[in-house]
PDB file of C-alpha atoms in Angstrom:
ATOM      1  CA  UNK A  18      19.334  -9.673 -12.457  1.00 45.00           C
ATOM      2  CA  UNK A  19      15.694  -8.719 -12.936  1.00 49.00           C
ATOM      3  CA  UNK A  20      14.687 -11.222 -15.591  1.00 51.00           C
ATOM      4  CA  UNK A  21      11.752 -13.614 -15.646  1.00 52.00           C
ATOM      5  CA  UNK A  22      13.832 -16.679 -16.490  1.00 52.00           C
ATOM      6  CA  UNK A  23      17.553 -17.591 -16.402  1.00 54.00           C
ATOM      7  CA  UNK A  24      19.331 -16.619 -19.592  1.00 51.00           C
ATOM      8  CA  UNK A  25      16.962 -13.783 -20.467  1.00 54.00           C
ATOM      9  CA  UNK A  26      18.008 -10.142 -20.691  1.00 59.00           C
ATOM     10  CA  UNK A  27      17.400  -8.270 -17.455  1.00 78.00           C
ATOM     11  CA  UNK A  28      14.740  -5.585 -17.259  1.00 87.00           C
ATOM     12  CA  UNK A  29      16.177  -2.085 -16.724  1.00 87.00           C
ATOM     13  CA  UNK A  30      15.751  -0.723 -13.230  1.00 86.00           C
ATOM     14  CA  UNK A  31      14.187   2.398 -14.727  1.00 88.00           C
ATOM     15  CA  UNK A  32      11.409   0.331 -16.293  1.00 92.00           C
ATOM     16  CA  UNK A  33      10.541  -1.458 -13.055  1.00 91.00           C
ATOM     17  CA  UNK A  34      10.776   1.775 -11.078  1.00 88.00           C
ATOM     18  CA  UNK A  35       8.337   3.531 -13.416  1.00 88.00           C
ATOM     19  CA  UNK A  36       5.796   0.761 -12.965  1.00 90.00           C
ATOM     20  CA  UNK A  37       6.090   0.780  -9.176  1.00 85.00           C
ATOM     21  CA  UNK A  38       5.788   4.564  -8.917  1.00 81.00           C
ATOM     22  CA  UNK A  39       2.741   4.497 -11.178  1.00 83.00           C
ATOM     23  CA  UNK A  40       1.187   1.816  -8.986  1.00 82.00           C
ATOM     24  CA  UNK A  41       1.746   4.006  -5.914  1.00 72.00           C
ATOM     25  CA  UNK A  42      -0.091   6.905  -7.545  1.00 68.00           C
ATOM     26  CA  UNK A  43      -2.915   4.499  -8.362  1.00 72.00           C
ATOM     27  CA  UNK A  44      -3.379   3.918  -4.637  1.00 61.00           C
ATOM     28  CA  UNK A  45      -0.960   1.045  -4.166  1.00 64.00           C
ATOM     29  CA  UNK A  46      -1.162  -2.147  -6.221  1.00 72.00           C
ATOM     30  CA  UNK A  47       0.171  -5.630  -5.637  1.00 76.00           C
ATOM     31  CA  UNK A  48       2.945  -6.949  -7.881  1.00 82.00           C
ATOM     32  CA  UNK A  49       0.462  -9.340  -9.492  1.00 84.00           C
ATOM     33  CA  UNK A  50      -1.827  -6.418 -10.321  1.00 86.00           C
ATOM     34  CA  UNK A  51       1.068  -4.445 -11.826  1.00 88.00           C
ATOM     35  CA  UNK A  52       1.940  -7.404 -14.063  1.00 90.00           C
ATOM     36  CA  UNK A  53      -1.693  -7.660 -15.167  1.00 90.00           C
ATOM     37  CA  UNK A  54      -1.842  -3.953 -16.002  1.00 91.00           C
ATOM     38  CA  UNK A  55       1.206  -4.206 -18.288  1.00 92.00           C
ATOM     39  CA  UNK A  56      -1.098  -6.283 -20.503  1.00 93.00           C
ATOM     40  CA  UNK A  57      -4.395  -4.449 -20.033  1.00 92.00           C
ATOM     41  CA  UNK A  58      -3.754  -0.788 -19.080  1.00 90.00           C
ATOM     42  CA  UNK A  59      -2.395   1.513 -21.781  1.00 92.00           C
ATOM     43  CA  UNK A  60      -0.513   3.699 -19.271  1.00 90.00           C
ATOM     44  CA  UNK A  61       1.342   0.703 -17.825  1.00 91.00           C
ATOM     45  CA  UNK A  62       1.897  -0.751 -21.282  1.00 92.00           C
ATOM     46  CA  UNK A  63       3.564   2.523 -22.300  1.00 92.00           C
ATOM     47  CA  UNK A  64       5.716   2.735 -19.165  1.00 90.00           C
ATOM     48  CA  UNK A  65       6.807  -0.895 -19.603  1.00 91.00           C
ATOM     49  CA  UNK A  66       7.642  -0.386 -23.274  1.00 91.00           C
ATOM     50  CA  UNK A  67       5.182  -3.184 -24.127  1.00 92.00           C
ATOM     51  CA  UNK A  68       7.174  -5.608 -21.992  1.00 92.00           C
ATOM     52  CA  UNK A  69       5.610  -7.779 -19.296  1.00 91.00           C
ATOM     53  CA  UNK A  70       7.845  -8.408 -16.273  1.00 91.00           C
ATOM     54  CA  UNK A  71       6.389 -11.076 -14.014  1.00 89.00           C
ATOM     55  CA  UNK A  72       5.070 -10.279 -10.552  1.00 84.00           C
ATOM     56  CA  UNK A  73       8.058 -12.187  -9.120  1.00 85.00           C
ATOM     57  CA  UNK A  74      10.445  -9.843 -10.913  1.00 88.00           C
ATOM     58  CA  UNK A  75       8.562  -6.789  -9.659  1.00 87.00           C
ATOM     59  CA  UNK A  76       8.384  -8.170  -6.110  1.00 83.00           C
ATOM     60  CA  UNK A  77      12.138  -8.907  -6.051  1.00 84.00           C
ATOM     61  CA  UNK A  78      12.860  -5.362  -7.209  1.00 85.00           C
ATOM     62  CA  UNK A  79      10.718  -3.954  -4.392  1.00 81.00           C
ATOM     63  CA  UNK A  80      12.640  -6.038  -1.853  1.00 76.00           C
ATOM     64  CA  UNK A  81      16.106  -5.296  -3.264  1.00 83.00           C
ATOM     65  CA  UNK A  82      15.706  -1.555  -3.878  1.00 83.00           C
ATOM     66  CA  UNK A  83      13.433  -0.041  -1.197  1.00 78.00           C
ATOM     67  CA  UNK A  84      15.693   3.007  -0.752  1.00 80.00           C
ATOM     68  CA  UNK A  85      15.714   3.750  -4.488  1.00 83.00           C
ATOM     69  CA  UNK A  86      11.911   3.546  -4.630  1.00 77.00           C
ATOM     70  CA  UNK A  87      11.584   5.757  -1.557  1.00 76.00           C
ATOM     71  CA  UNK A  88      13.966   8.405  -2.909  1.00 81.00           C
ATOM     72  CA  UNK A  89      12.253   8.412  -6.303  1.00 80.00           C
ATOM     73  CA  UNK A  90       8.879   8.914  -4.655  1.00 74.00           C
ATOM     74  CA  UNK A  91      10.240  11.859  -2.665  1.00 79.00           C
ATOM     75  CA  UNK A  92      11.675  13.317  -5.872  1.00 83.00           C
ATOM     76  CA  UNK A  93       8.234  13.318  -7.491  1.00 80.00           C
ATOM     77  CA  UNK A  94       6.878  15.324  -4.549  1.00 83.00           C
ATOM     78  CA  UNK A  95       9.814  17.742  -4.827  1.00 84.00           C
ATOM     79  CA  UNK A  96       9.154  18.281  -8.525  1.00 86.00           C
ATOM     80  CA  UNK A  97       5.469  18.871  -7.794  1.00 84.00           C
ATOM     81  CA  UNK A  98       6.421  21.542  -5.235  1.00 84.00           C
ATOM     82  CA  UNK A  99       8.759  23.242  -7.699  1.00 85.00           C
ATOM     83  CA  UNK A 100       5.891  23.349 -10.199  1.00 86.00           C
ATOM     84  CA  UNK A 101       3.679  24.962  -7.515  1.00 87.00           C
ATOM     85  CA  UNK A 102       1.454  21.884  -7.298  1.00 85.00           C
ATOM     86  CA  UNK A 103       1.875  21.400  -3.548  1.00 84.00           C
ATOM     87  CA  UNK A 104       0.656  23.819  -0.880  1.00 86.00           C
ATOM     88  CA  UNK A 105       0.606  22.221   2.553  1.00 90.00           C
ATOM     89  CA  UNK A 106      -2.573  23.575   4.090  1.00 90.00           C
ATOM     90  CA  UNK A 107      -4.852  20.568   4.381  1.00 94.00           C
ATOM     91  CA  UNK A 108      -3.837  16.898   4.155  1.00 94.00           C
ATOM     92  CA  UNK A 109      -6.484  14.191   3.893  1.00 93.00           C
ATOM     93  CA  UNK A 110      -5.920  10.583   4.974  1.00 93.00           C
ATOM     94  CA  UNK A 111      -7.847   7.527   3.882  1.00 89.00           C
ATOM     95  CA  UNK A 112      -7.603   3.773   3.585  1.00 86.00           C
ATOM     96  CA  UNK A 113      -9.156   1.439   1.063  1.00 80.00           C
ATOM     97  CA  UNK A 114      -9.400  -2.314   0.714  1.00 77.00           C
ATOM     98  CA  UNK A 115      -7.560  -3.756  -2.274  1.00 72.00           C
ATOM     99  CA  UNK A 116      -8.731  -7.237  -3.226  1.00 69.00           C
ATOM    100  CA  UNK A 117      -6.004  -9.881  -3.198  1.00 66.00           C
ATOM    101  CA  UNK A 118      -5.477 -12.197  -6.153  1.00 60.00           C
ATOM    102  CA  UNK A 119      -7.035 -15.249  -4.539  1.00 57.00           C
ATOM    103  CA  UNK A 120     -10.369 -16.869  -3.796  1.00 54.00           C
ATOM    104  CA  UNK A 121     -12.100 -18.635  -0.904  1.00 50.00           C
ATOM    105  CA  UNK A 122     -11.378 -21.941  -2.641  1.00 51.00           C
ATOM    106  CA  UNK A 123      -7.619 -21.463  -2.302  1.00 52.00           C
ATOM    107  CA  UNK A 124      -7.213 -21.388   1.466  1.00 50.00           C
ATOM    108  CA  UNK A 125      -5.313 -23.512   3.942  1.00 52.00           C
ATOM    109  CA  UNK A 126      -5.421 -23.927   7.695  1.00 54.00           C
ATOM    110  CA  UNK A 127      -2.498 -23.823  10.119  1.00 54.00           C
ATOM    111  CA  UNK A 128      -1.777 -27.565   9.953  1.00 51.00           C
ATOM    112  CA  UNK A 129      -1.733 -27.551   6.172  1.00 49.00           C
ATOM    113  CA  UNK A 130       0.497 -24.505   6.301  1.00 52.00           C
ATOM    114  CA  UNK A 131       3.142 -26.424   8.263  1.00 54.00           C
ATOM    115  CA  UNK A 132       3.162 -29.150   5.621  1.00 50.00           C
ATOM    116  CA  UNK A 133       3.455 -26.558   2.879  1.00 49.00           C
ATOM    117  CA  UNK A 134       6.382 -24.889   4.644  1.00 53.00           C
ATOM    118  CA  UNK A 135       8.190 -28.206   4.900  1.00 55.00           C
ATOM    119  CA  UNK A 136       7.702 -28.781   1.190  1.00 49.00           C
ATOM    120  CA  UNK A 137       8.892 -25.260   0.551  1.00 49.00           C
ATOM    121  CA  UNK A 138      12.023 -25.784   2.637  1.00 55.00           C
ATOM    122  CA  UNK A 139      12.882 -28.922   0.690  1.00 51.00           C
ATOM    123  CA  UNK A 140      12.305 -27.200  -2.637  1.00 46.00           C
ATOM    124  CA  UNK A 141      14.536 -24.275  -1.668  1.00 45.00           C
ATOM    125  CA  UNK A 142      17.330 -26.664  -0.797  1.00 51.00           C
ATOM    126  CA  UNK A 143      17.034 -28.170  -4.277  1.00 47.00           C
ATOM    127  CA  UNK A 144      16.589 -24.905  -6.122  1.00 44.00           C
ATOM    128  CA  UNK A 145      17.742 -21.570  -4.710  1.00 43.00           C
ATOM    129  CA  UNK A 146      15.657 -19.752  -7.261  1.00 40.00           C
ATOM    130  CA  UNK A 147      12.376 -20.895  -5.710  1.00 39.00           C
ATOM    131  CA  UNK A 148      10.460 -18.107  -4.071  1.00 41.00           C
ATOM    132  CA  UNK A 149       9.750 -18.221  -0.354  1.00 40.00           C
ATOM    133  CA  UNK A 150       6.271 -17.738   1.030  1.00 37.00           C
ATOM    134  CA  UNK A 151       7.586 -15.253   3.553  1.00 40.00           C
ATOM    135  CA  UNK A 152       7.956 -15.078   7.322  1.00 39.00           C
ATOM    136  CA  UNK A 153       5.935 -17.369   9.577  1.00 39.00           C
ATOM    137  CA  UNK A 154       2.428 -16.056  10.026  1.00 43.00           C
ATOM    138  CA  UNK A 155       0.248 -16.133  13.108  1.00 42.00           C
ATOM    139  CA  UNK A 156      -2.909 -16.261  11.018  1.00 48.00           C
ATOM    140  CA  UNK A 157      -4.951 -19.476  11.309  1.00 51.00           C
ATOM    141  CA  UNK A 158      -6.130 -19.171   7.702  1.00 51.00           C
ATOM    142  CA  UNK A 159      -4.039 -17.917   4.803  1.00 51.00           C
ATOM    143  CA  UNK A 160      -4.248 -17.583   1.057  1.00 52.00           C
ATOM    144  CA  UNK A 161      -1.945 -19.836  -0.962  1.00 51.00           C
ATOM    145  CA  UNK A 162      -1.615 -17.283  -3.772  1.00 54.00           C
ATOM    146  CA  UNK A 163      -1.258 -14.228  -1.502  1.00 57.00           C
ATOM    147  CA  UNK A 164       0.105 -15.364   1.884  1.00 58.00           C
ATOM    148  CA  UNK A 165       0.480 -11.755   3.074  1.00 63.00           C
ATOM    149  CA  UNK A 166      -3.167 -10.890   2.441  1.00 64.00           C
ATOM    150  CA  UNK A 167      -5.498 -10.678   5.421  1.00 71.00           C
ATOM    151  CA  UNK A 168      -9.130 -11.690   5.844  1.00 68.00           C
ATOM    152  CA  UNK A 169     -11.037  -8.367   5.917  1.00 73.00           C
ATOM    153  CA  UNK A 170     -14.565  -7.037   5.585  1.00 72.00           C
ATOM    154  CA  UNK A 171     -14.898  -4.710   2.606  1.00 69.00           C
ATOM    155  CA  UNK A 172     -17.194  -1.695   2.313  1.00 68.00           C
ATOM    156  CA  UNK A 173     -20.009  -3.910   1.058  1.00 71.00           C
ATOM    157  CA  UNK A 174     -19.835  -5.961   4.252  1.00 71.00           C
ATOM    158  CA  UNK A 175     -18.360  -8.959   2.451  1.00 73.00           C
ATOM    159  CA  UNK A 176     -15.447 -10.905   3.935  1.00 73.00           C
ATOM    160  CA  UNK A 177     -12.566 -11.515   1.532  1.00 74.00           C
ATOM    161  CA  UNK A 178      -8.775 -11.558   1.338  1.00 73.00           C
ATOM    162  CA  UNK A 179      -7.604  -7.965   0.938  1.00 75.00           C
ATOM    163  CA  UNK A 180      -4.796  -5.522   1.517  1.00 77.00           C
ATOM    164  CA  UNK A 181      -5.382  -2.167   3.184  1.00 83.00           C
ATOM    165  CA  UNK A 182      -4.037   0.677   1.044  1.00 82.00           C
ATOM    166  CA  UNK A 183      -3.179   3.857   2.976  1.00 88.00           C
ATOM    167  CA  UNK A 184      -2.824   7.241   1.307  1.00 88.00           C
ATOM    168  CA  UNK A 185      -2.259  10.896   2.289  1.00 91.00           C
ATOM    169  CA  UNK A 186      -3.161  13.620  -0.222  1.00 90.00           C
ATOM    170  CA  UNK A 187      -2.568  17.367  -0.340  1.00 91.00           C
ATOM    171  CA  UNK A 188      -5.927  19.040  -1.015  1.00 88.00           C
ATOM    172  CA  UNK A 189      -4.511  21.766  -3.285  1.00 88.00           C
ATOM    173  CA  UNK A 190      -3.892  19.667  -6.417  1.00 84.00           C
ATOM    174  CA  UNK A 191      -4.409  16.176  -5.056  1.00 84.00           C
ATOM    175  CA  UNK A 192      -0.701  15.322  -4.944  1.00 85.00           C
ATOM    176  CA  UNK A 193      -0.024  12.088  -3.051  1.00 84.00           C
ATOM    177  CA  UNK A 194       2.342  12.807  -0.159  1.00 89.00           C
ATOM    178  CA  UNK A 195       2.551   9.302   1.274  1.00 87.00           C
ATOM    179  CA  UNK A 196       1.230   5.866   0.450  1.00 83.00           C
ATOM    180  CA  UNK A 197       1.774   2.281   1.519  1.00 81.00           C
ATOM    181  CA  UNK A 198       0.082  -1.109   1.763  1.00 79.00           C
ATOM    182  CA  UNK A 199      -0.596  -2.945   5.010  1.00 82.00           C
ATOM    183  CA  UNK A 200      -2.370  -6.181   5.936  1.00 79.00           C
ATOM    184  CA  UNK A 201      -3.853  -4.565   9.040  1.00 82.00           C
ATOM    185  CA  UNK A 202      -7.634  -4.872   8.497  1.00 83.00           C
ATOM    186  CA  UNK A 203      -8.483  -1.595  10.268  1.00 85.00           C
ATOM    187  CA  UNK A 204      -7.228   1.997  10.036  1.00 89.00           C
ATOM    188  CA  UNK A 205      -6.955   2.447  13.824  1.00 88.00           C
ATOM    189  CA  UNK A 206      -3.175   2.126  13.942  1.00 90.00           C
ATOM    190  CA  UNK A 207      -2.317   3.617  10.554  1.00 93.00           C
ATOM    191  CA  UNK A 208      -2.662   7.361  11.179  1.00 95.00           C
ATOM    192  CA  UNK A 209       0.640   7.726  13.032  1.00 95.00           C
ATOM    193  CA  UNK A 210       2.861   5.797  10.564  1.00 94.00           C
ATOM    194  CA  UNK A 211       1.115   7.514   7.649  1.00 94.00           C
ATOM    195  CA  UNK A 212       1.670  10.983   9.118  1.00 95.00           C
ATOM    196  CA  UNK A 213       5.282  10.166   9.949  1.00 94.00           C
ATOM    197  CA  UNK A 214       5.823   9.154   6.335  1.00 91.00           C
ATOM    198  CA  UNK A 215       4.226  12.439   5.227  1.00 93.00           C
ATOM    199  CA  UNK A 216       6.553  14.422   7.493  1.00 93.00           C
ATOM    200  CA  UNK A 217       9.582  12.433   6.360  1.00 90.00           C
ATOM    201  CA  UNK A 218       8.771  13.109   2.705  1.00 89.00           C
ATOM    202  CA  UNK A 219       8.103  16.813   3.331  1.00 90.00           C
ATOM    203  CA  UNK A 220      11.393  17.160   5.189  1.00 88.00           C
ATOM    204  CA  UNK A 221      13.156  16.317   1.931  1.00 81.00           C
ATOM    205  CA  UNK A 222      11.681  19.295   0.075  1.00 82.00           C
ATOM    206  CA  UNK A 223      11.309  21.963   2.751  1.00 86.00           C
ATOM    207  CA  UNK A 224      14.094  23.628   4.720  1.00 85.00           C
ATOM    208  CA  UNK A 225      11.692  23.670   7.643  1.00 87.00           C
ATOM    209  CA  UNK A 226       9.144  20.855   7.718  1.00 88.00           C
ATOM    210  CA  UNK A 227       5.583  22.264   7.684  1.00 88.00           C
ATOM    211  CA  UNK A 228       3.497  21.910  10.842  1.00 85.00           C
ATOM    212  CA  UNK A 229       0.165  23.308  12.073  1.00 88.00           C
ATOM    213  CA  UNK A 230      -1.608  22.302   8.878  1.00 93.00           C
ATOM    214  CA  UNK A 231      -5.014  20.661   8.851  1.00 95.00           C
ATOM    215  CA  UNK A 232      -5.306  16.878   8.853  1.00 95.00           C
ATOM    216  CA  UNK A 233      -8.652  15.213   8.168  1.00 94.00           C
ATOM    217  CA  UNK A 234      -9.644  11.556   8.308  1.00 93.00           C
ATOM    218  CA  UNK A 235     -12.809   9.470   8.600  1.00 90.00           C
ATOM    219  CA  UNK A 236     -13.998   7.662  11.703  1.00 89.00           C
ATOM    220  CA  UNK A 237     -11.836   4.639  10.919  1.00 89.00           C
ATOM    221  CA  UNK A 238      -8.952   6.618  12.440  1.00 92.00           C
ATOM    222  CA  UNK A 239     -10.943   7.782  15.467  1.00 90.00           C
ATOM    223  CA  UNK A 240      -8.929   6.719  18.522  1.00 91.00           C
ATOM    224  CA  UNK A 241      -7.663   8.590  21.565  1.00 91.00           C
ATOM    225  CA  UNK A 242      -4.114   7.680  20.589  1.00 93.00           C
ATOM    226  CA  UNK A 243      -4.461   9.277  17.138  1.00 94.00           C
ATOM    227  CA  UNK A 244      -6.128  12.398  18.535  1.00 93.00           C
ATOM    228  CA  UNK A 245      -3.364  12.838  21.107  1.00 94.00           C
ATOM    229  CA  UNK A 246      -0.687  12.341  18.447  1.00 95.00           C
ATOM    230  CA  UNK A 247      -2.129  15.102  16.239  1.00 95.00           C
ATOM    231  CA  UNK A 248      -2.457  17.488  19.181  1.00 94.00           C
ATOM    232  CA  UNK A 249       1.000  16.809  20.593  1.00 94.00           C
ATOM    233  CA  UNK A 250       2.626  17.320  17.182  1.00 94.00           C
ATOM    234  CA  UNK A 251       0.845  20.600  16.442  1.00 93.00           C
ATOM    235  CA  UNK A 252      -1.529  19.405  13.722  1.00 94.00           C
ATOM    236  CA  UNK A 253      -5.034  20.826  13.347  1.00 94.00           C
ATOM    237  CA  UNK A 254      -6.863  17.501  13.329  1.00 93.00           C
ATOM    238  CA  UNK A 255     -10.389  16.790  12.104  1.00 93.00           C
ATOM    239  CA  UNK A 256     -11.511  13.196  12.652  1.00 91.00           C
ATOM    240  CA  UNK A 257     -15.149  12.161  12.592  1.00 83.00           C
ATOM    241  CA  UNK A 258     -16.241  10.166  15.639  1.00 78.00           C
ATOM    242  CA  UNK A 259     -18.059   6.869  15.185  1.00 67.00           C
ATOM    243  CA  UNK A 260     -21.074   8.242  17.057  1.00 68.00           C
ATOM    244  CA  UNK A 261     -21.326  11.256  14.742  1.00 61.00           C
ATOM    245  CA  UNK A 262     -20.966   9.059  11.667  1.00 59.00           C
ATOM    246  CA  UNK A 263     -23.788   6.785  12.826  1.00 61.00           C
ATOM    247  CA  UNK A 264     -26.029   9.809  13.464  1.00 60.00           C
ATOM    248  CA  UNK A 265     -25.282  11.229  10.021  1.00 58.00           C
ATOM    249  CA  UNK A 266     -26.141   7.905   8.386  1.00 58.00           C
ATOM    250  CA  UNK A 267     -29.485   7.848  10.245  1.00 56.00           C
ATOM    251  CA  UNK A 268     -30.275  11.373   9.026  1.00 55.00           C
ATOM    252  CA  UNK A 269     -29.441  10.444   5.435  1.00 55.00           C
ATOM    253  CA  UNK A 270     -31.586   7.309   5.716  1.00 50.00           C
ATOM    254  CA  UNK A 271     -34.573   9.315   7.007  1.00 52.00           C
ATOM    255  CA  UNK A 272     -34.233  11.815   4.166  1.00 52.00           C
TER     256      UNK A 272
END
């Protein structure tokens, strides 16, 4: 089922699962990036047994087996706890921009998108193996290569097509407790879903899910809604305000 071309032997689920889990621990990588690493990164080359599944194969596996991936990720956290590598005292949250595999020269506007979708529809009718571009997007500008990517400003102040990788880490040994990719350009609305994923994963390994632990995040998560969520759910939250961050930057600049 998970082969690059018809007639080829399928890739084992274990192989694809290893690659996806590794990509999660690397902060969340796109399927295209995973494929590239099976050719350039020795760790991924080892996990793939020197094979190179295409990004389409990896993407299909993600879509078809989300529960298997989720359970496997929870199992890794459970094993880490059994090895005394997890002590839930302080959990840190952060987001980072992950550059999409596209360029400014490969863009299309909304009108062109409609034409492309019509062509896509016709091609699917002729060949069921063609890959769909995905659900209809409200974005006025999209990337042809990465239609799910969003136009974002990176840390250098440059606008580009990116994904926003979210991650929650236990401060004891740096074990990743939750991680996912979103095309939301800001972190404002990501604290709650990220914390709920943390709690869901912890509930699998603890008889009583830990609460009252410290949660820290930068000013990208500084909203009244996030502060209220942490307080109402018994977390000891530490989130830098935008005003404080600006003042700290001024002090560093003066020094």
